[in-house]
Short mmCIF file of C-alpha atoms in Angstrom, two decimals:
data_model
loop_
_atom_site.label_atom_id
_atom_site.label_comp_id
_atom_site.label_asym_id
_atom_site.label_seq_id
_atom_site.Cartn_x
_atom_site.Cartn_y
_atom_site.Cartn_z
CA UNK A 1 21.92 -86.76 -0.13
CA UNK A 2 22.62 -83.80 -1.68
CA UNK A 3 26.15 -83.33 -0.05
CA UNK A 4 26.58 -87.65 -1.27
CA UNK A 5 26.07 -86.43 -5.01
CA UNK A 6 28.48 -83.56 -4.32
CA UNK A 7 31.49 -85.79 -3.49
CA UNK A 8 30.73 -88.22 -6.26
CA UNK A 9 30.59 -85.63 -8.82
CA UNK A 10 33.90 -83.87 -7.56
CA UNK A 11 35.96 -87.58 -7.39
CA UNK A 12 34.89 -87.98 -10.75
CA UNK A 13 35.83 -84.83 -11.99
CA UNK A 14 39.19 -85.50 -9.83
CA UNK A 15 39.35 -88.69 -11.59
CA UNK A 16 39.03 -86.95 -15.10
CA UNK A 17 42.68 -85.09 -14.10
CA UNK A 18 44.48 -88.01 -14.20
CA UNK A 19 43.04 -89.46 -17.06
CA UNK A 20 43.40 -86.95 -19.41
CA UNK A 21 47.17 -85.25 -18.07
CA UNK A 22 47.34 -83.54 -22.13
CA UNK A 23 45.18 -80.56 -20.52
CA UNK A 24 45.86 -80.99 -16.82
CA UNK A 25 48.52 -79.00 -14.94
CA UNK A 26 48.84 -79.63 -11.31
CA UNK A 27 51.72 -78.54 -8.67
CA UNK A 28 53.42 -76.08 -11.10
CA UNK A 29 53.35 -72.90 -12.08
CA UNK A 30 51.24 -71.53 -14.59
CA UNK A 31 52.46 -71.79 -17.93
CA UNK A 32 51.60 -68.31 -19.26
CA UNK A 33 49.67 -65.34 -18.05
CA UNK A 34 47.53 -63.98 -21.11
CA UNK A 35 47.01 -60.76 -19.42
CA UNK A 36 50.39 -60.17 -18.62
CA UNK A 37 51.41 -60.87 -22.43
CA UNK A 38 48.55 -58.30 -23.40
CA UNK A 39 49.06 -55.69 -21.23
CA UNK A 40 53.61 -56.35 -22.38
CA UNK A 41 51.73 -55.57 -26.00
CA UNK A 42 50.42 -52.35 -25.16
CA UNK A 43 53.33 -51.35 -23.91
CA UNK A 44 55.21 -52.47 -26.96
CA UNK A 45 52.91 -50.63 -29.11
CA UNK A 46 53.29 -47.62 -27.14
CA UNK A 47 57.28 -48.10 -28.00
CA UNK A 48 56.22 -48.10 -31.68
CA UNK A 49 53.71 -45.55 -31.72
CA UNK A 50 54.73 -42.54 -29.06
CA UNK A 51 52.28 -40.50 -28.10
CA UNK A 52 49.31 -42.05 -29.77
CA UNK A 53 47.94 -44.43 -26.87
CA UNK A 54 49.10 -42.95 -23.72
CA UNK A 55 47.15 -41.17 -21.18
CA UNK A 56 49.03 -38.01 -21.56
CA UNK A 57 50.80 -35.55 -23.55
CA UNK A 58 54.49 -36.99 -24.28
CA UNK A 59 57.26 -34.06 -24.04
CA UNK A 60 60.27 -34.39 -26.04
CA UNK A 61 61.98 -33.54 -22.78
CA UNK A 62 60.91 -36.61 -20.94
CA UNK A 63 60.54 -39.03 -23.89
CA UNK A 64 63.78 -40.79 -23.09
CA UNK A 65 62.47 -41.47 -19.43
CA UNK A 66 59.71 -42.74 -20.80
CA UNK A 67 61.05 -45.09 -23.30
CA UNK A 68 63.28 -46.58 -20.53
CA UNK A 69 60.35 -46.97 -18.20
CA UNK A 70 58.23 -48.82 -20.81
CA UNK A 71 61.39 -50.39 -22.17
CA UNK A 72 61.60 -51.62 -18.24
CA UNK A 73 58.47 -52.83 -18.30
CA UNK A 74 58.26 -55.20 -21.47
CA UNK A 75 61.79 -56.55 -19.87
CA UNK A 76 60.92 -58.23 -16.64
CA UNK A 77 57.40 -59.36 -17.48
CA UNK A 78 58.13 -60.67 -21.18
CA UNK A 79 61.43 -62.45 -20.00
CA UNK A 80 59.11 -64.13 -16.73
CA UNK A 81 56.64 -65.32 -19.77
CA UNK A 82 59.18 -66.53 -22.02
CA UNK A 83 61.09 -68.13 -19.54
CA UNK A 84 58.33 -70.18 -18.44
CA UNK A 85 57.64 -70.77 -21.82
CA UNK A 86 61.23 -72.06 -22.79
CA UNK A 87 60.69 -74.27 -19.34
CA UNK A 88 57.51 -75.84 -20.37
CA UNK A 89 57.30 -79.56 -19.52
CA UNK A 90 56.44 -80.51 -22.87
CA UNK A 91 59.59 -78.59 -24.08
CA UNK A 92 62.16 -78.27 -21.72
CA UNK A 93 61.13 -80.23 -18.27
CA UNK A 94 64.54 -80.82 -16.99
CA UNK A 95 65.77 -77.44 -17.83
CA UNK A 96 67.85 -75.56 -15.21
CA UNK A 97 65.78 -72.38 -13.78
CA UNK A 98 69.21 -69.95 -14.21
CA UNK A 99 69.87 -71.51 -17.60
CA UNK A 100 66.28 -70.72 -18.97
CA UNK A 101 66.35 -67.50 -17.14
CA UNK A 102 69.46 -66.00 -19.11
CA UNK A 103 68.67 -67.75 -22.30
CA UNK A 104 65.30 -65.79 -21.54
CA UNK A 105 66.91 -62.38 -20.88
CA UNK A 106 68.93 -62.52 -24.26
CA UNK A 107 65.58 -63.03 -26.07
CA UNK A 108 63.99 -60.58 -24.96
CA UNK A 109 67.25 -58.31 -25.15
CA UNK A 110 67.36 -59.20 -29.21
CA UNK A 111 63.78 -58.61 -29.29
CA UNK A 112 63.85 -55.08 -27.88
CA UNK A 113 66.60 -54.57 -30.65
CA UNK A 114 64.17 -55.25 -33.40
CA UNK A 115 61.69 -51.61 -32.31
CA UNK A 116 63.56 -49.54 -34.61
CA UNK A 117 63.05 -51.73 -37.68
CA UNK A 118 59.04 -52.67 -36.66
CA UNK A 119 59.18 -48.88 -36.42
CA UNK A 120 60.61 -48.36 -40.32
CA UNK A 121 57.91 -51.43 -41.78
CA UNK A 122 55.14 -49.86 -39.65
CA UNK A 123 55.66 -46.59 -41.50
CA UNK A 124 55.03 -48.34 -44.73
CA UNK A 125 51.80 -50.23 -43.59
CA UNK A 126 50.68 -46.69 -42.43
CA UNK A 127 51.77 -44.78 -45.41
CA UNK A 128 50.31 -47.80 -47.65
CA UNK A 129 46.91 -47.36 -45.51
CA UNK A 130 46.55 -43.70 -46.13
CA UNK A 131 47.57 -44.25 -49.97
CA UNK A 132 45.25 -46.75 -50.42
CA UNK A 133 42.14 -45.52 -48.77
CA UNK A 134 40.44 -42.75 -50.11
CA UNK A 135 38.26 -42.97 -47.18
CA UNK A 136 41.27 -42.07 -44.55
CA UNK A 137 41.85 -38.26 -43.57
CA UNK A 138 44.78 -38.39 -41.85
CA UNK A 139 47.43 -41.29 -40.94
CA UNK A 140 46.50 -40.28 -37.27
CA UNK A 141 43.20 -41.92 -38.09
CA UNK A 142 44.48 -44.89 -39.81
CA UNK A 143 46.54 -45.80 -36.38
CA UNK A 144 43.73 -45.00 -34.42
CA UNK A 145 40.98 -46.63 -36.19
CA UNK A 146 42.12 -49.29 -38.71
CA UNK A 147 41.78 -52.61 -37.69
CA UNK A 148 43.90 -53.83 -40.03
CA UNK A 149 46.37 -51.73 -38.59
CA UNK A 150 45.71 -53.01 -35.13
CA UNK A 151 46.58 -56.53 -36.42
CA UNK A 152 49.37 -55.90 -38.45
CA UNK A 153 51.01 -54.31 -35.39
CA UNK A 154 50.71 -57.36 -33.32
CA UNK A 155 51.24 -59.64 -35.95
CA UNK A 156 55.07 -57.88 -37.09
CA UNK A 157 55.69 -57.62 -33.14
CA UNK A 158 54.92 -61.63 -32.69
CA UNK A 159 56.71 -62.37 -36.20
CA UNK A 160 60.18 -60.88 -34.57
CA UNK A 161 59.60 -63.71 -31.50
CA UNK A 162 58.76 -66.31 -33.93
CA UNK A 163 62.25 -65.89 -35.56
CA UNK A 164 63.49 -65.75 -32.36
CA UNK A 165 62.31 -69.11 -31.95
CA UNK A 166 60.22 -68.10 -28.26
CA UNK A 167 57.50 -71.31 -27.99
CA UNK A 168 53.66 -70.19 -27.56
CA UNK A 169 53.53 -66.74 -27.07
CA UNK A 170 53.42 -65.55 -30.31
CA UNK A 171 50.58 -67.64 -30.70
CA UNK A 172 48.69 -66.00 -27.92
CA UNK A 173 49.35 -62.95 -28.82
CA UNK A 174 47.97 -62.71 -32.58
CA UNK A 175 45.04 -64.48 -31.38
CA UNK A 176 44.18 -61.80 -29.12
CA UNK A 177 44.46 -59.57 -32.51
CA UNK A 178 42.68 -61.88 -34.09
CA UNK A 179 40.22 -61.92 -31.16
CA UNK A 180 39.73 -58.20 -31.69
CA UNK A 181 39.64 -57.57 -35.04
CA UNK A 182 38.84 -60.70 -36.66
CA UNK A 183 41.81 -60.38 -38.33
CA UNK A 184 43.88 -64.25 -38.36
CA UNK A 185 47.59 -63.83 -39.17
CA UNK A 186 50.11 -66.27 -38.07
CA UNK A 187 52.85 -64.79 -36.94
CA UNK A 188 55.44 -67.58 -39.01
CA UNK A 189 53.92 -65.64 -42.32
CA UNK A 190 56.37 -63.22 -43.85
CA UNK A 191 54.68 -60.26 -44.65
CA UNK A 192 56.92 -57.30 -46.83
CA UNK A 193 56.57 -53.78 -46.21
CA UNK A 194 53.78 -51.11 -47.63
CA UNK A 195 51.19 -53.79 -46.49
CA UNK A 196 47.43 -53.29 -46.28
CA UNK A 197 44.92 -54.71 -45.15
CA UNK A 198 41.32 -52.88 -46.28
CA UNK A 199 38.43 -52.97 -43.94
CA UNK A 200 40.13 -56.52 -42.47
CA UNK A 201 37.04 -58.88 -41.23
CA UNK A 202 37.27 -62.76 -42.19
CA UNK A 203 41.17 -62.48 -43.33
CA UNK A 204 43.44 -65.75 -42.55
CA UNK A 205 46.59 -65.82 -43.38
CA UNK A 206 48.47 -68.67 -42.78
CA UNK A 207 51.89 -70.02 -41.43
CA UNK A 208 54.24 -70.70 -44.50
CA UNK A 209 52.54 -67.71 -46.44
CA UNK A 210 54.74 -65.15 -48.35
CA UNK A 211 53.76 -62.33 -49.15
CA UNK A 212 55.97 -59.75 -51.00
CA UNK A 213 56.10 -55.85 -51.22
CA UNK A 214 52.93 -53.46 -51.81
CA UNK A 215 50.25 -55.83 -51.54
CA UNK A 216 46.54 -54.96 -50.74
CA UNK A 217 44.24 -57.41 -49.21
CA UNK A 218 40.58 -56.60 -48.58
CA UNK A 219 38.11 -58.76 -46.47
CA UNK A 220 37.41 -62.40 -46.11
CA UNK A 221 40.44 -63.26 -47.83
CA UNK A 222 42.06 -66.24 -46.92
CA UNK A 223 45.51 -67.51 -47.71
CA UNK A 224 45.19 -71.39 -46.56
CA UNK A 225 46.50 -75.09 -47.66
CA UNK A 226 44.67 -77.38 -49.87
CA UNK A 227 44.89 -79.68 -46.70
CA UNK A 228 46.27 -80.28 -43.44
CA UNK A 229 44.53 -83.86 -43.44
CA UNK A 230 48.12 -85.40 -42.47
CA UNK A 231 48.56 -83.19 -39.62
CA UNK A 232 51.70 -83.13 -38.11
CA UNK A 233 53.22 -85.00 -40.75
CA UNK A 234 52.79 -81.33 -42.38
CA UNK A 235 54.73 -79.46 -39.76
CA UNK A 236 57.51 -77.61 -41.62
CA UNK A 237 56.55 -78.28 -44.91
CA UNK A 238 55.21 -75.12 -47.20
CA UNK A 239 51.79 -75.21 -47.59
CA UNK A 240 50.51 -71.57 -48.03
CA UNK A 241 51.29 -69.37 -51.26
CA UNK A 242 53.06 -67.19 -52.22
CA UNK A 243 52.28 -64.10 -53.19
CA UNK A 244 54.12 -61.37 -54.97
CA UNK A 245 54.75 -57.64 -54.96
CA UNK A 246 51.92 -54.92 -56.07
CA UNK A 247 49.22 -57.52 -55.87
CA UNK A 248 45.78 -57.01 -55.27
CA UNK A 249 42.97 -59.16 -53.64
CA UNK A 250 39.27 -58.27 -53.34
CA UNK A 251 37.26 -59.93 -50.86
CA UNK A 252 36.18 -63.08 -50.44
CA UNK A 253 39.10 -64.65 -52.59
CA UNK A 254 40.82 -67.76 -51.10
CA UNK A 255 43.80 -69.11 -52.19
CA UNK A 256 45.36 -72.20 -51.85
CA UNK A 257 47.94 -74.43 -51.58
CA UNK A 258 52.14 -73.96 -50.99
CA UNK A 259 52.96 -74.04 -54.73
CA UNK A 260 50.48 -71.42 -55.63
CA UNK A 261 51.99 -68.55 -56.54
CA UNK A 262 50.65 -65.14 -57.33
CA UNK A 263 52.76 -63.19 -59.47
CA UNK A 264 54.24 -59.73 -59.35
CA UNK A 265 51.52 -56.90 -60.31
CA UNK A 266 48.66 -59.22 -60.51
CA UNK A 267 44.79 -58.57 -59.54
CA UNK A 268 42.50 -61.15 -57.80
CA UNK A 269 39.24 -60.49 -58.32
CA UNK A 270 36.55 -60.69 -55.67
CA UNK A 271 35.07 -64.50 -54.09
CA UNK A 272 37.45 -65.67 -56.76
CA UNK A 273 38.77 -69.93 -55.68
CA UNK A 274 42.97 -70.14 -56.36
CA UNK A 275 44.36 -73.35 -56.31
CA UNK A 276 47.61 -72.94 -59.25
CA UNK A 277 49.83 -70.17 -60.19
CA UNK A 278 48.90 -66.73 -62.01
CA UNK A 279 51.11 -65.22 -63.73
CA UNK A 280 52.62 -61.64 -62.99
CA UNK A 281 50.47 -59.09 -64.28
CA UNK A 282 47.32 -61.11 -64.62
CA UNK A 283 44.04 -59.88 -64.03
CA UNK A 284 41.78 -62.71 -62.35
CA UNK A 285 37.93 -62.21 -62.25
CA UNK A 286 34.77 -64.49 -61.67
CA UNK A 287 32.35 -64.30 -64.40
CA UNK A 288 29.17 -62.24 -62.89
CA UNK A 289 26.56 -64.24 -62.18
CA UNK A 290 22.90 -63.43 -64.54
CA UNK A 291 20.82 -61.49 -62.77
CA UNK A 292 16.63 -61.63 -63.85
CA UNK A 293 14.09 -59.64 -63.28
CA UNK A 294 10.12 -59.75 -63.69
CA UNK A 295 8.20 -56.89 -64.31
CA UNK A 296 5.81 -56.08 -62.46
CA UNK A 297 7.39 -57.26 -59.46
CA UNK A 298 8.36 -55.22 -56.95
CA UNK A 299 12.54 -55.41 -55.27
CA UNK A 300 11.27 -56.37 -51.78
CA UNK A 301 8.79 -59.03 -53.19
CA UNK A 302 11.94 -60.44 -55.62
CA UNK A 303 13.98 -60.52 -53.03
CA UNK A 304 11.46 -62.46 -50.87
CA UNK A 305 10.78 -64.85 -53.83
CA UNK A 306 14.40 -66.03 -54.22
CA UNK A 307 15.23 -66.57 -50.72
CA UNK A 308 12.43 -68.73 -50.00
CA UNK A 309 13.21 -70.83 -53.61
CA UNK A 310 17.00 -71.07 -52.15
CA UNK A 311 15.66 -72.01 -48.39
CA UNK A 312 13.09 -74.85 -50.75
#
């Protein structure tokens, strides 16, 4: 009986694969490895960071083997990934192997070009970190510690394959910084340089945002569209704002919308709503809400007292 009920359930389930083919991929190869694409990250960040996040002391005398060895590395496994991400069915299905193959190996060739200058906007974020923090002792820390950091990293390394036009992976891999840090950033967002992000949780950014030089973000910001209701119809079109140099957001602000605007040197107030332009050098705050209190009452007791009227 039992072995009956086995059968059944595994044609059914073998049925299912045919029916829905969107999320079924039989007799091919995998599409993508994710932990080949994380591990290619590491390595890239060791490119960009020498000496912070390896296992041992890096001599000057041996650096250049080293960069060639991790340079190596992020070579043959990133062109494999993009390769069979360029060959995708849903992209490419007729594709010939040697064609994607070399159009993979320039790719990644012109990516690899790009360290030097993630390298020189890196240097801002860090110096703009340390700047802005009072709380950081040492830029050692900030790379270390600051999850901003963490996500900015992978965010600038998967912006330089989204120019490059590479399908997926860019995706994949600023979700796994988002999956760390909380952290969302799309990686078609341009982002300028001297870029923080302050304590980092809750923060979306989204595809078609701009954001300009010196600009300070601070949690559960979000930089969205007023709506994605017609979908795809969307695809392309600018719907995230814009926002300008030396501006400031406090957390919980969200603005909205592709003709929004921010303007050069302006403040944002915290859990302020953004749907229009401000103009540069505005200061935007939300009126404080009235706070009352009864005497005689103690702080845990009028704490108590409003919850439960909010839960009623």
């Amino acid at each position: 009986m039992m072995k009956r009920n086995t059968e059944q359930l595994v044609d059914a389930i073998l049925e299912s694969y045919e029916q829905y083919d969107t999320i079924t991929r039989l007799d091919e190869d995998n599409i993508l490895n994710k932990e080949i694409l994380i591990e290619v990250v590491e390595k890239i960040r060791q490119l960009l960071f020498p000496g912070f996040f390896d296992p041992n002391r890096v001599r000057t005398e041996y650096v250049k083997f080293l960069v060639g060895e991790r340079m190596e590395f992020i070579q043959y496994h990133l062109r494999k990934q993009v390769a069979k991400a360029l060959g995708n069915r849903d992209l490419c299905e007729e594709c010939r192997r040697s064609v994607i193959m070399k159009q993979a190996e320039d790719l990644v060739y012109e990516f690899i070009s790009k360290i030097p200058k993630l390298r020189e906007y890196l240097s801002t974020d860090i110096e703009a970190a340390y700047n802005g923090d009072p709380a950081a002792y040492s830029t050692d820390e900030i790379i270390f510690c600051y999850p901003g950091v963490f996500a900015v990293t992978v965010y600038r390394i998967a912006h330089e394959l989204w120019l490059l036009k590479v399908p997926m992976i860019p995706r994949i891999i600023t979700e796994y910084a988002h999956s760390v840090t909380g952290i969302d950033i799309h990686p078609g967002a341009t982002i300028g340089k001297h870029f923080f992000i302050d304590h980092g949780t809750g923060i979306v950014i989204g595809e078609t945002t701009l954001i300009g030089d010196n600009v300070k973000i601070y949690q559960g910001v979000t930089l969205g569209a007023l709506s994605t209701r017609k979908g795809q119809q969307l695809k392309g079109v600018k719907r995230h704002p814009t926002i300008g140099d030396n501006v400031t957001i406090y957390s919980g602000t969200t603005v909205l919308g592709g003709d929004t605007v921010i303007g050069n040197g302006a403040t944002i107030g915290g859990n302020a709503f953004i749907v229009s332009s401000i103009a540069e050098g505005m200061k935007v705050s939300v009126k404080n809400p009235e706070l009352q209190f009864s005497e005689g009452t103690s702080a845990s007791e009028l704490v108590q007292d409003e919850f439960w009227d909010w839960v009623i």
